Amino acid sequence: PALAKEAALIQQYVDRGRMLDIGCDLGDFFEWFVTPKWQCYGVELSPSAAAHAASVYRADVFTGTVRQASYEPGSFDLVTMIDLLYYLEDPIADLQEVAAILRPN
């Protein structure tokens, strides 16, 4: 229920585009973004979780960190990082990467 509420809140502000869920785990958050309006991408450290998320939600999931993924600047309309910041080795560097890969505005 919490993920559904978070998705609904987010979609009040961004209702379509390319979304990246960093730390996507099994991809459960993608459930509310699997529509023709969204292209789902994920970043996940666990190879088995990444494979599951990619398979179940037809998402493009990179196994590794967001900085290792080397996405092009301005690649995404939405980036989510749910329950993740306390796991990061260098959260400032990761947030700077997120700022770079978000589209302007």
XYZ file of N, CA and C in Angstrom:
315
model
N 0.806 -1.208 0.000
C 0.000 0.000 0.000
C 0.852 1.277 0.000
N 1.981 1.254 0.693
C 2.827 2.453 0.737
C 3.382 2.781 -0.640
N 3.814 1.773 -1.384
C 4.348 2.025 -2.725
C 3.281 2.591 -3.652
N 2.065 2.110 -3.527
C 0.966 2.631 -4.348
C 0.729 4.110 -4.058
N 0.758 4.479 -2.780
C 0.569 5.881 -2.402
C 1.720 6.744 -2.909
N 2.940 6.239 -2.787
C 4.102 6.993 -3.279
C 4.016 7.188 -4.792
N 3.630 6.145 -5.516
C 3.510 6.245 -6.977
C 2.434 7.254 -7.365
N 1.302 7.215 -6.683
C 0.218 8.155 -6.984
C 0.649 9.592 -6.719
N 1.363 9.815 -5.636
C 1.852 11.155 -5.320
C 2.825 11.641 -6.399
N 3.767 10.797 -6.756
C 4.753 11.160 -7.785
C 4.067 11.495 -9.104
N 3.080 10.675 -9.488
C 2.446 10.856 -10.787
C 1.539 12.082 -10.847
N 1.314 12.734 -9.719
C 0.635 14.032 -9.749
C 1.551 15.093 -10.354
N 2.852 14.867 -10.290
C 3.830 15.844 -10.757
C 4.506 15.433 -12.064
N 4.707 14.141 -12.241
C 5.318 13.613 -13.463
C 4.443 12.449 -13.892
N 3.752 12.599 -15.030
C 2.766 11.576 -15.393
C 3.159 10.690 -16.565
N 4.397 10.846 -17.063
C 4.835 10.002 -18.170
C 6.320 10.213 -18.413
N 6.914 9.301 -19.155
C 8.307 9.469 -19.538
C 9.170 8.285 -19.150
N 10.436 8.554 -19.046
C 11.422 7.538 -18.681
C 11.693 7.647 -17.190
N 11.413 6.545 -16.470
C 11.638 6.551 -15.022
C 12.719 5.555 -14.681
N 13.558 5.960 -13.729
C 14.635 5.115 -13.234
C 14.442 4.920 -11.740
N 14.369 3.666 -11.315
C 14.286 3.347 -9.899
C 15.641 2.788 -9.473
N 16.373 3.561 -8.691
C 17.693 3.152 -8.216
C 17.501 2.324 -6.947
N 18.096 1.141 -6.938
C 17.870 0.205 -5.840
C 16.522 -0.460 -6.008
N 16.201 -0.849 -7.233
C 14.847 -1.335 -7.556
C 14.509 -2.693 -6.966
N 15.505 -3.426 -6.466
C 15.274 -4.734 -5.862
C 14.527 -5.619 -6.859
N 13.403 -6.186 -6.489
C 12.651 -7.086 -7.366
C 11.753 -6.340 -8.343
N 11.758 -5.015 -8.290
C 10.999 -4.215 -9.240
C 9.578 -3.902 -8.824
N 9.236 -4.135 -7.570
C 7.841 -3.948 -7.136
C 7.291 -2.551 -7.410
N 8.140 -1.525 -7.346
C 7.647 -0.161 -7.592
C 7.242 0.050 -9.046
N 7.808 -0.752 -9.947
C 7.445 -0.631 -11.363
C 5.974 -0.944 -11.612
N 5.354 -1.691 -10.730
C 3.967 -2.110 -10.926
C 3.055 -0.930 -11.270
N 3.320 0.234 -10.703
C 2.462 1.404 -10.922
C 2.940 2.258 -12.095
N 3.949 1.793 -12.806
C 4.482 2.547 -13.940
C 4.504 1.722 -15.227
N 3.928 0.524 -15.191
C 3.914 -0.339 -16.368
C 2.670 0.002 -17.194
N 2.778 1.098 -17.908
C 1.729 1.537 -18.833
C 2.430 2.097 -20.059
N 1.703 2.291 -21.132
C 2.346 2.866 -22.326
C 2.946 4.263 -22.094
N 2.534 4.944 -21.020
C 3.059 6.284 -20.739
C 4.468 6.257 -20.167
N 4.922 5.093 -19.671
C 6.198 5.009 -18.967
C 7.146 4.005 -19.607
N 8.422 4.345 -19.602
C 9.500 3.411 -19.918
C 10.258 3.210 -18.611
N 10.326 1.973 -18.126
C 10.907 1.694 -16.823
C 12.348 1.204 -16.925
N 13.178 1.798 -16.091
C 14.587 1.433 -15.970
C 14.890 1.252 -14.488
N 15.869 0.420 -14.215
C 16.256 0.209 -12.835
C 17.753 0.039 -12.699
N 18.218 0.222 -11.474
C 19.597 -0.053 -11.089
C 19.508 -0.896 -9.830
N 20.221 -2.013 -9.828
C 20.150 -2.927 -8.699
C 21.471 -3.671 -8.554
N 21.972 -3.765 -7.324
C 23.233 -4.466 -7.070
C 23.105 -5.980 -7.204
N 21.992 -6.544 -6.810
C 21.805 -7.995 -6.820
C 21.474 -8.483 -8.236
N 22.320 -9.329 -8.811
C 22.031 -9.842 -10.153
C 20.704 -10.598 -10.244
N 20.384 -11.392 -9.235
C 19.134 -12.162 -9.305
C 17.915 -11.249 -9.178
N 17.979 -10.248 -8.306
C 16.865 -9.302 -8.179
C 16.714 -8.485 -9.456
N 17.828 -8.042 -10.036
C 17.786 -7.278 -11.288
C 17.154 -8.101 -12.399
N 17.523 -9.367 -12.503
C 16.965 -10.243 -13.537
C 15.467 -10.434 -13.335
N 15.054 -10.587 -12.082
C 13.632 -10.738 -11.784
C 12.857 -9.481 -12.188
N 13.349 -8.317 -11.776
C 12.671 -7.054 -12.106
C 12.567 -6.868 -13.609
N 13.639 -7.173 -14.316
C 13.637 -7.019 -15.780
C 12.629 -7.963 -16.425
N 12.574 -9.179 -15.939
C 11.693 -10.188 -16.514
C 10.222 -9.913 -16.219
N 9.907 -9.670 -14.965
C 8.513 -9.505 -14.557
C 7.919 -8.198 -15.076
N 8.695 -7.115 -15.028
C 8.158 -5.796 -15.369
C 8.640 -5.265 -16.715
N 9.375 -6.093 -17.446
C 9.901 -5.697 -18.754
C 10.656 -4.375 -18.669
N 11.411 -4.240 -17.603
C 12.210 -3.034 -17.370
C 13.640 -3.294 -17.844
N 14.316 -2.238 -18.168
C 15.733 -2.303 -18.513
C 16.491 -2.061 -17.211
N 17.049 -3.120 -16.626
C 17.664 -3.029 -15.303
C 19.167 -3.266 -15.416
N 19.930 -2.307 -14.919
C 21.388 -2.395 -14.890
C 21.811 -2.999 -13.554
N 22.696 -3.967 -13.608
C 23.224 -4.560 -12.378
C 24.492 -3.817 -11.991
N 24.441 -3.117 -10.870
C 25.566 -2.320 -10.389
C 25.052 -1.072 -9.711
N 25.838 -0.007 -9.766
C 25.459 1.268 -9.150
C 25.062 2.270 -10.225
N 24.420 3.333 -9.815
C 23.990 4.340 -10.788
C 25.194 4.992 -11.472
N 26.276 5.174 -10.743
C 27.458 5.770 -11.375
C 28.114 4.798 -12.350
N 28.072 3.517 -12.062
C 28.610 2.520 -12.989
C 27.772 2.427 -14.264
N 26.483 2.732 -14.153
C 25.586 2.628 -15.311
C 25.926 3.640 -16.401
N 26.496 4.752 -16.033
C 26.928 5.783 -16.995
C 25.814 6.218 -17.951
N 24.665 6.562 -17.397
C 23.574 7.072 -18.224
C 23.945 8.448 -18.768
N 23.443 8.766 -19.928
C 23.675 10.064 -20.553
C 22.988 11.170 -19.748
N 23.570 12.356 -19.713
C 22.910 13.481 -19.038
C 21.505 13.717 -19.605
N 20.581 14.021 -18.729
C 19.214 14.321 -19.154
C 18.435 13.120 -19.650
N 18.799 11.917 -19.224
C 18.171 10.691 -19.732
C 16.784 10.398 -19.159
N 16.475 10.937 -17.980
C 15.264 10.496 -17.290
C 14.372 11.660 -16.862
N 13.066 11.400 -16.909
C 12.065 12.357 -16.434
C 11.812 12.203 -14.937
N 12.110 11.018 -14.420
C 11.853 10.703 -13.024
C 12.922 9.732 -12.536
N 13.496 10.015 -11.389
C 14.418 9.085 -10.737
C 13.945 8.897 -9.310
N 13.764 7.650 -8.914
C 13.356 7.338 -7.541
C 14.469 6.563 -6.842
N 14.547 6.786 -5.538
C 15.524 6.103 -4.677
C 14.818 5.847 -3.347
N 14.004 4.823 -3.289
C 13.181 4.569 -2.111
C 13.950 3.710 -1.108
N 14.035 4.194 0.128
C 14.735 3.474 1.198
C 16.144 3.073 0.782
N 16.903 4.006 0.252
C 18.202 3.657 -0.317
C 19.368 4.464 0.231
N 19.178 5.722 0.531
C 20.307 6.609 0.822
C 21.244 6.088 1.907
N 20.729 5.433 2.906
C 21.590 4.967 3.993
C 22.458 3.779 3.597
N 22.228 3.187 2.423
C 23.068 2.093 1.942
C 24.237 2.571 1.084
N 24.186 3.787 0.593
C 25.172 4.275 -0.364
C 26.512 4.587 0.289
N 27.588 4.220 -0.386
C 28.931 4.525 0.108
C 29.231 6.016 0.011
N 28.764 6.655 -1.059
C 29.007 8.083 -1.274
C 27.708 8.735 -1.755
N 26.778 9.003 -0.834
C 25.473 9.532 -1.250
C 25.551 10.862 -1.985
N 26.504 11.707 -1.643
C 26.623 13.001 -2.336
C 26.957 12.775 -3.807
N 27.907 11.904 -4.083
C 28.284 11.617 -5.476
C 27.110 10.989 -6.231
N 26.366 10.105 -5.566
C 25.221 9.485 -6.231
C 24.115 10.506 -6.498
N 23.864 11.403 -5.557
C 22.858 12.445 -5.793
C 23.295 13.406 -6.894
N 24.576 13.679 -6.982
C 25.081 14.508 -8.089
C 24.857 13.796 -9.424
N 25.052 12.485 -9.443
C 24.788 11.708 -10.660
C 23.310 11.762 -11.021
N 22.448 11.636 -10.027
C 21.010 11.717 -10.268
C 20.653 13.080 -10.860
N 21.208 14.139 -10.301
C 20.941 15.481 -10.828
C 21.362 15.582 -12.292
N 22.460 14.946 -12.638
C 22.964 15.004 -14.020
C 22.092 14.222 -14.987
N 21.542 13.087 -14.554
C 20.781 12.255 -15.492
C 19.303 12.635 -15.578
N 18.851 13.525 -14.697
C 17.478 14.039 -14.816
C 17.409 15.080 -15.918
N 16.292 15.059 -16.636
C 16.067 16.105 -17.641
C 15.846 17.432 -16.927
N 16.240 18.526 -17.559
C 15.992 19.834 -16.933
C 14.516 20.032 -16.613
N 14.263 20.722 -15.530
C 12.905 21.038 -15.050
C 12.189 19.816 -14.539
